[in-house]
CSV table of C-alpha atoms in Angstrom, one decimal:
chain,number,residue,atom,x,y,z
U,1,MET,CA,18.0,-149.2,76.5
U,2,SER,CA,17.0,-145.9,74.6
U,3,GLN,CA,16.8,-142.7,76.6
U,4,PHE,CA,12.9,-142.2,76.2
U,5,SER,CA,9.6,-143.7,74.9
U,6,ASN,CA,6.6,-141.6,73.9
U,7,LEU,CA,3.2,-142.4,74.8
U,8,HIS,CA,0.7,-142.0,71.9
U,9,ARG,CA,-2.0,-144.5,73.1
U,10,THR,CA,-4.7,-144.3,75.6
U,11,SER,CA,-3.8,-147.8,76.5
U,12,GLN,CA,-0.2,-146.9,77.6
U,13,MET,CA,-1.5,-144.2,80.0
U,14,ARG,CA,-4.0,-146.6,81.4
U,15,VAL,CA,-1.3,-149.0,82.2
U,16,LEU,CA,0.7,-146.6,83.9
U,17,ALA,CA,-2.1,-145.2,85.9
U,18,HIS,CA,-2.0,-148.2,88.2
U,19,PRO,CA,0.4,-147.8,91.3
U,20,THR,CA,1.9,-151.2,91.3
U,21,ARG,CA,2.8,-150.9,87.6
U,22,LEU,CA,4.3,-147.5,88.1
U,23,ARG,CA,6.5,-148.7,90.9
U,24,LEU,CA,7.5,-151.8,88.8
U,25,LEU,CA,8.8,-149.5,86.1
U,26,ALA,CA,10.4,-147.2,88.4
U,27,LEU,CA,12.3,-149.9,90.3
U,28,LEU,CA,13.4,-151.3,87.0
U,29,ARG,CA,15.0,-148.2,85.8
U,30,GLU,CA,16.5,-147.9,89.2
U,31,LEU,CA,17.9,-151.2,89.8
U,32,GLY,CA,18.2,-152.6,86.5
U,33,PRO,CA,17.1,-156.2,85.3
U,34,GLN,CA,14.8,-158.1,88.0
U,35,THR,CA,12.5,-161.1,88.2
U,36,ALA,CA,9.0,-160.9,89.9
U,37,ALA,CA,10.7,-162.5,92.8
U,38,HIS,CA,13.3,-159.8,93.2
U,39,LEU,CA,10.7,-157.1,92.8
U,40,ALA,CA,8.7,-158.7,95.6
U,41,LYS,CA,11.2,-157.6,98.3
U,42,HIS,CA,10.5,-153.9,97.2
U,43,VAL,CA,7.0,-154.1,96.4
U,44,ASP,CA,4.4,-155.5,99.1
U,45,GLU,CA,2.7,-158.1,96.7
U,46,ALA,CA,2.9,-161.5,95.8
U,47,ALA,CA,5.7,-162.5,92.7
U,48,GLY,CA,2.8,-164.1,90.7
U,49,THR,CA,0.7,-160.8,91.0
U,50,LEU,CA,3.9,-158.7,89.8
U,51,SER,CA,4.4,-160.8,86.9
U,52,TYR,CA,0.9,-159.9,86.0
U,53,HIS,CA,1.6,-156.4,86.2
U,54,LEU,CA,5.1,-156.9,84.4
U,55,ALA,CA,3.1,-158.6,81.4
U,56,LYS,CA,0.8,-155.6,81.2
U,57,LEU,CA,4.1,-153.0,81.0
U,58,ALA,CA,5.6,-155.3,78.5
U,59,GLU,CA,2.4,-155.5,76.2
U,60,GLU,CA,2.6,-151.8,75.8
U,61,GLY,CA,6.4,-151.7,75.4
U,62,PHE,CA,7.5,-150.2,78.9
U,63,ILE,CA,9.7,-153.2,79.7
U,64,GLU,CA,11.1,-156.3,78.0
U,65,PRO,CA,12.5,-159.8,78.6
U,66,ALA,CA,16.3,-159.5,79.9
U,67,PRO,CA,17.2,-163.2,79.4
U,68,GLU,CA,20.9,-162.1,79.4
U,69,ALA,CA,20.6,-161.0,83.1
U,70,GLY,CA,20.0,-164.5,84.6
U,71,THR,CA,21.6,-168.0,84.7
U,72,ASP,CA,18.5,-169.9,85.4
U,73,ALA,CA,16.3,-170.3,82.7
U,74,ARG,CA,13.1,-171.2,84.8
U,75,GLN,CA,13.5,-167.0,86.0
U,76,ARG,CA,11.9,-164.5,83.8
U,77,TRP,CA,14.0,-161.4,83.8
U,78,TRP,CA,12.6,-158.0,83.1
U,79,LYS,CA,14.4,-154.6,82.2
U,80,ALA,CA,13.1,-151.3,81.5
U,81,SER,CA,13.0,-150.4,77.7
U,82,ASN,CA,13.4,-146.9,78.0
U,83,GLU,CA,14.9,-144.3,80.8
U,84,LYS,CA,12.2,-142.0,80.4
U,85,THR,CA,8.6,-141.9,79.5
U,86,SER,CA,7.3,-138.8,77.7
U,87,TRP,CA,4.0,-137.3,75.8
U,88,THR,CA,2.8,-134.3,74.4
U,89,ASN,CA,0.0,-132.9,76.6
U,90,ALA,CA,-1.6,-131.5,73.6
U,91,GLU,CA,-2.1,-134.7,72.1
U,92,PHE,CA,-3.7,-136.0,75.2
U,93,SER,CA,-5.9,-132.9,75.9
U,94,SER,CA,-7.5,-132.8,72.5
U,95,ASP,CA,-9.2,-136.3,73.1
U,96,PRO,CA,-11.7,-136.9,76.0
U,97,GLU,CA,-10.5,-140.6,76.5
U,98,LYS,CA,-6.8,-139.9,76.4
U,99,LEU,CA,-7.5,-136.7,78.7
U,100,SER,CA,-9.2,-139.1,81.4
U,101,ALA,CA,-6.6,-141.4,81.2
U,102,GLN,CA,-3.6,-138.8,81.6
U,103,LYS,CA,-5.8,-137.2,84.7
U,104,ASP,CA,-6.0,-140.7,86.4
U,105,MET,CA,-2.2,-141.3,85.6
U,106,TYR,CA,-1.2,-137.8,86.7
U,107,ARG,CA,-3.0,-138.1,90.0
U,108,LEU,CA,-1.5,-141.5,90.8
U,109,VAL,CA,1.9,-140.3,90.1
U,110,PHE,CA,1.7,-137.2,92.3
U,111,GLN,CA,0.3,-139.7,95.2
U,112,TYR,CA,3.4,-141.6,94.7
U,113,TYR,CA,5.4,-138.3,94.9
U,114,SER,CA,3.7,-137.3,97.9
U,115,GLN,CA,4.2,-140.6,99.8
U,116,GLN,CA,7.7,-140.7,98.7
U,117,PHE,CA,8.3,-137.2,100.4
U,118,ASP,CA,6.4,-138.3,103.4
U,119,THR,CA,9.0,-141.1,103.9
U,120,TYR,CA,11.7,-138.9,103.4
U,121,LEU,CA,10.4,-136.4,106.2
U,122,ASP,CA,10.3,-139.9,108.4
U,123,GLN,CA,13.9,-140.8,108.0
U,124,THR,CA,15.2,-137.3,108.2
U,125,VAL,CA,16.2,-138.2,111.8
U,126,THR,CA,18.6,-141.1,110.6
U,127,LEU,CA,20.2,-138.8,108.0
U,128,THR,CA,23.4,-136.9,108.8
U,129,ASP,CA,23.2,-133.4,108.9
U,130,ASP,CA,24.7,-132.8,105.6
U,131,TRP,CA,22.1,-134.8,103.8
U,132,VAL,CA,19.3,-132.9,105.3
U,133,ASN,CA,20.9,-129.4,104.8
U,134,SER,CA,21.4,-130.3,101.3
U,135,GLY,CA,17.9,-131.4,100.5
U,136,PHE,CA,15.7,-128.6,99.2
U,137,ALA,CA,11.9,-127.8,97.9
U,138,THR,CA,11.0,-124.8,96.2
U,139,ASP,CA,8.1,-123.1,94.7
U,140,ARG,CA,7.9,-119.9,92.7
U,141,HIS,CA,5.1,-118.1,90.9
U,142,PHE,CA,6.1,-116.6,87.7
U,143,HIS,CA,4.2,-114.5,85.0
U,144,LEU,CA,5.3,-116.1,81.6
U,145,THR,CA,4.1,-116.7,78.0
U,146,SER,CA,3.5,-120.1,76.9
U,147,GLN,CA,6.6,-119.9,74.8
U,148,GLN,CA,8.5,-118.7,77.9
U,149,LEU,CA,7.3,-121.6,79.9
U,150,GLN,CA,8.3,-124.0,77.2
U,151,GLU,CA,11.8,-122.3,77.4
U,152,LEU,CA,12.1,-122.9,81.0
U,153,ASN,CA,11.0,-126.6,80.5
U,154,THR,CA,13.9,-127.0,78.1
U,155,GLU,CA,16.1,-125.5,80.4
U,156,ILE,CA,15.3,-127.7,83.3
U,157,GLN,CA,15.5,-130.7,81.0
U,158,ALA,CA,19.1,-129.7,79.9
U,159,LEU,CA,20.1,-129.3,83.7
U,160,GLU,CA,18.2,-132.7,84.4
U,161,GLN,CA,20.4,-134.2,81.7
U,162,ARG,CA,23.6,-132.8,83.0
U,163,TRP,CA,23.0,-134.0,86.6
U,164,LEU,CA,22.1,-137.5,85.1
U,165,GLU,CA,25.5,-137.8,83.5
U,166,ILE,CA,27.0,-136.8,87.0
U,167,SER,CA,24.7,-139.8,88.5
U,168,ALA,CA,25.9,-142.1,86.2
U,169,LEU,CA,29.7,-141.2,87.0
U,170,ASN,CA,28.8,-141.7,90.9
U,171,ASN,CA,27.5,-145.1,90.6
U,172,GLY,CA,29.2,-147.3,92.8
U,173,HIS,CA,30.8,-144.1,94.9
U,174,ASP,CA,30.2,-144.9,98.8
U,175,ASP,CA,29.3,-141.3,99.4
U,176,ALA,CA,26.5,-140.8,96.6
U,177,ALA,CA,23.1,-142.2,97.4
U,178,ALA,CA,19.9,-142.1,95.4
U,179,VAL,CA,18.3,-138.7,95.1
U,180,PHE,CA,15.0,-137.7,94.1
U,181,PHE,CA,14.1,-134.8,91.9
U,182,LEU,CA,10.9,-133.5,90.7
U,183,ALA,CA,10.2,-130.1,88.8
U,184,GLN,CA,6.9,-129.0,87.4
U,185,GLY,CA,5.7,-125.9,85.8
U,186,TYR,CA,2.1,-125.4,84.5
U,187,ARG,CA,-0.3,-122.4,84.1
U,188,GLN,CA,-2.2,-121.6,87.6
U,189,PRO,CA,-6.0,-122.6,86.9
């Protein structure tokens, strides 16, 4: 799996602007190779419907077949093609069709983030104090130039990469659990 893929086409953004497809891509990145039937245990849709969405993701290069993952030739295994998807905002903002697709996808992504945070809040009563106390949410207002905002972005990406490496080392440790990290930075309207 390569580290990341770049979005260049409106069709790619439109494929990701669907809640089921976005969830499937996230699950394949998190869980590794899966079949539609396996993914149906995590997504409240029939395996046949998921197969359709998986095919759409494959058409745009987000996922690819993983025949090496299964022993039964009748099962179709899939894996994420990349660990991360990125794009240049300026490329999308200069084209009205791409901008529309980008807005749709961003709105969907942030609805997903909100739902995920709601689920976390509902489950805090089941977590130990150390997990509850170590979680955080923060926001700040800065006065920056566009170049300084880019520098902040670069620093956060480097920090994220460092913690991704630590996360990989923690895989399989009993005291490690899945942790969600989100960072945003943008000029206020």
